[in-house]
Each structure stands twice: as structure tokens, then as C-alpha cells.
XYZ file of C-alpha atoms in Angstrom:
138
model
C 30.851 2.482 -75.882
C 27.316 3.778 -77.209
C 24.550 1.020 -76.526
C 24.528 -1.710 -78.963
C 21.177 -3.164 -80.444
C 20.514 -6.224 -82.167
C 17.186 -8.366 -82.964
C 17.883 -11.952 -82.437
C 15.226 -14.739 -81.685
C 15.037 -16.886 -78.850
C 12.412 -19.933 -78.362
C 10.533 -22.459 -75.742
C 8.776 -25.056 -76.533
C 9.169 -25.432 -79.787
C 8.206 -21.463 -80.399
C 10.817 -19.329 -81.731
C 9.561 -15.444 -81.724
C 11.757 -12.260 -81.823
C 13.505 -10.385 -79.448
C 15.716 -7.469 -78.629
C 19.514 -7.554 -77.202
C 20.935 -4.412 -76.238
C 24.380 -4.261 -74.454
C 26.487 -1.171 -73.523
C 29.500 -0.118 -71.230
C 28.812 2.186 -68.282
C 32.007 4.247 -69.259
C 33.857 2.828 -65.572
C 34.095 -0.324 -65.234
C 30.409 -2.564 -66.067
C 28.658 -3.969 -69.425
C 25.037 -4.690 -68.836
C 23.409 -6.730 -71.433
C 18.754 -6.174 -71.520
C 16.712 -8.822 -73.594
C 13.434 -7.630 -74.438
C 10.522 -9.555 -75.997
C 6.761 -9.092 -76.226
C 6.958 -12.880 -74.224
C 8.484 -12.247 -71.547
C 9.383 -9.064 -68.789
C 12.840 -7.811 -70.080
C 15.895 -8.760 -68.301
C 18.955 -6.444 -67.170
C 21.849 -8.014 -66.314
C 25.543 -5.824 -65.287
C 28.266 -7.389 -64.909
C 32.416 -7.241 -65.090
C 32.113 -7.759 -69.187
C 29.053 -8.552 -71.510
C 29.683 -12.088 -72.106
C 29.268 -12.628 -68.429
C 26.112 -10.385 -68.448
C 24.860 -12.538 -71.015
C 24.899 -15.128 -69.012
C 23.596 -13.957 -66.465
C 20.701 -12.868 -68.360
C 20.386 -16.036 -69.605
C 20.459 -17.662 -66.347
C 17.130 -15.830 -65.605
C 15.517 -16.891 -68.545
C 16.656 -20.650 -68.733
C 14.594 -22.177 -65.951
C 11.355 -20.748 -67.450
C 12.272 -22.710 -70.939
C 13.603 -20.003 -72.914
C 16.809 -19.755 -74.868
C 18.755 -16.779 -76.979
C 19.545 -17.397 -80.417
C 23.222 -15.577 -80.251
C 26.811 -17.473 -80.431
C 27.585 -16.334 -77.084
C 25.160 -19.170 -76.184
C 26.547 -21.983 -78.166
C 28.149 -24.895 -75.832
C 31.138 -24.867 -77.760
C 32.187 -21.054 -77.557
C 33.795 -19.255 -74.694
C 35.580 -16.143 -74.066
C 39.763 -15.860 -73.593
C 40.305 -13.919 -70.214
C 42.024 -11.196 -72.754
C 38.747 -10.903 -75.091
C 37.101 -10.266 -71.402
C 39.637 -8.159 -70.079
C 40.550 -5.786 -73.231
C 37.305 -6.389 -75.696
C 34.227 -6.472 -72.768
C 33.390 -9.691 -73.555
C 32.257 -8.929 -77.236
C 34.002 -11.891 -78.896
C 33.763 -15.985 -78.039
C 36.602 -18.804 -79.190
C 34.978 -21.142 -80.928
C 36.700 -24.568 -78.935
C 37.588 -27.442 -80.310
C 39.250 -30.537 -78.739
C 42.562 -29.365 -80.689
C 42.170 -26.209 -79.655
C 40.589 -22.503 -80.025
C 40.014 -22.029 -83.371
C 37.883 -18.643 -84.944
C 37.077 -15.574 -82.789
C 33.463 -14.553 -83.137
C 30.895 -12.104 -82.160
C 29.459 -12.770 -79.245
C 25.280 -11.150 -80.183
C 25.865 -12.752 -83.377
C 22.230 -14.346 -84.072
C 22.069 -18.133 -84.327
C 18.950 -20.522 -84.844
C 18.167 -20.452 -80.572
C 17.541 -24.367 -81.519
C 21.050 -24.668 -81.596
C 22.184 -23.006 -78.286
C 23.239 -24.561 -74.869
C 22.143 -23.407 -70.978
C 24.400 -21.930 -69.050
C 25.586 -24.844 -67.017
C 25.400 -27.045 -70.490
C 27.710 -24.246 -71.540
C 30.376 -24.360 -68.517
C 30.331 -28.208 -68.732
C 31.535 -28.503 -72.626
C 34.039 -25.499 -72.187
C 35.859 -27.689 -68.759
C 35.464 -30.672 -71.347
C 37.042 -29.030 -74.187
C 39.768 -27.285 -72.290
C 40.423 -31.010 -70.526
C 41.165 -32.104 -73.905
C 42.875 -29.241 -75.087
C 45.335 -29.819 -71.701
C 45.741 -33.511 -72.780
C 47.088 -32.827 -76.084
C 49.521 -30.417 -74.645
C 47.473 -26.914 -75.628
C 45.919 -24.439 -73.365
């Protein structure tokens, strides 16, 4: 897959500036996922699929305040292990406690008011999918 580039924002403290996503497929088997801003040192992350490089950017980022303004950050998104598998992590579920409900793109922008960490992130997703197993989906 050719490298992918969108502008998204992200913000700390209150101060939301601009800022550069780029993801792309090494052609064997890794995504890596950069975020570049004129506020921080860009950060690389490679991993197994891009929603996991996201993260993993993101984990970088989080402890110095910042967050990214793109769904793949919302608490109440996650990947299917197929959309990892067979689509590198491009699309998120959006979860509900009935259940996945619309696929969407993972570097879509969003206000970065309205994202989650990381861990924030994992802990709604177990809670969600609890649910989901208590009403018999999953």
C-alpha cells in the first residue's frame, strides 16, 4: 500500500494545533503509523497492523499530555481481529453495549477533545464487550 497522509489535530492543555499522520505497509508483513507536528519530535511506530501502531504511537505521546484527534482514538471504537488481519487495521467498530454497530476509518479526524488514552481505550472496549457477552453477543 503507498503511504497514506492525513492532517488531523491533536491537543494538551487546552491547545489544539495541527499535525501530520502518515501510515503505510512495508509490502511483508508491518504498518508503521509517524505523527508529525511543529510541537513535538515526530513519532514512528511499526507494528503487526496500523491500528496497533497507532497506539503505540499514541502511547508515546499520552504521558506528555497530548492526544490525536482521529476515531481510532475514541474509547468506544476498536478493531475486529478480521479488520486487523485482512484490512491492516484501517477500520474501527464503533461498540455499543448491544453490540458492534458502524465500521469506520480508523485516521478519520475527530475534535482530539473527544478522544480516550490508550489504557482509557482498552478499559471501555473489555467493558463493552462484557456487556455485549451478557446479552448473549460477541
Amino acid at each position: 500500500m503507498d503511504k497514506q497522509t492525513q492532517v488531523v489535530q491533536v491537543c494538551r492543555d487546552g491547545v489544539t494545533c495541527d499535525a501530520v499522520v502518515s501510515y503505510w505497509f512495508d509490502g511483508r508483513a508491518f504498518w508503521t503509523v509517524r505523527l508529525e507536528s511543529a510541537e513535538f519530535e515526530a513519532v514512528e511506530a511499526t507494528e503487526n497492523d496500523a491500528f496497533e501502531a497507532l497506539c503505540s504511537v499514541r502511547a508515546v505521546l499520552e504521558p506528555l499530555g497530548w492526544r490525536v484527534g482521529v476515531t481510532g482514538a475514541r474509547a468506544d471504537v476498536w478493531p475486529s481481529g478480521m479488520a486487523r488481519d485482512q484490512g491492516g487495521g484501517h477500520r474501527v467498530y464503533l461498540l455499543t453495549e448491544a453490540g458492534p454497530q458502524d465500521l469506520l476509518d480508523t485516521f478519520e479526524p475527530v475534535d482530539p477533545s473527544t478522544v480516550a488514552t490508550v489504557e482509557q481505550q482498552r478499559a471501555e472496549t473489555e467493558r463493552l464487550f462484557d456487556a455485549m457477552l451478557g446479552q448473549g453477543q460477541h
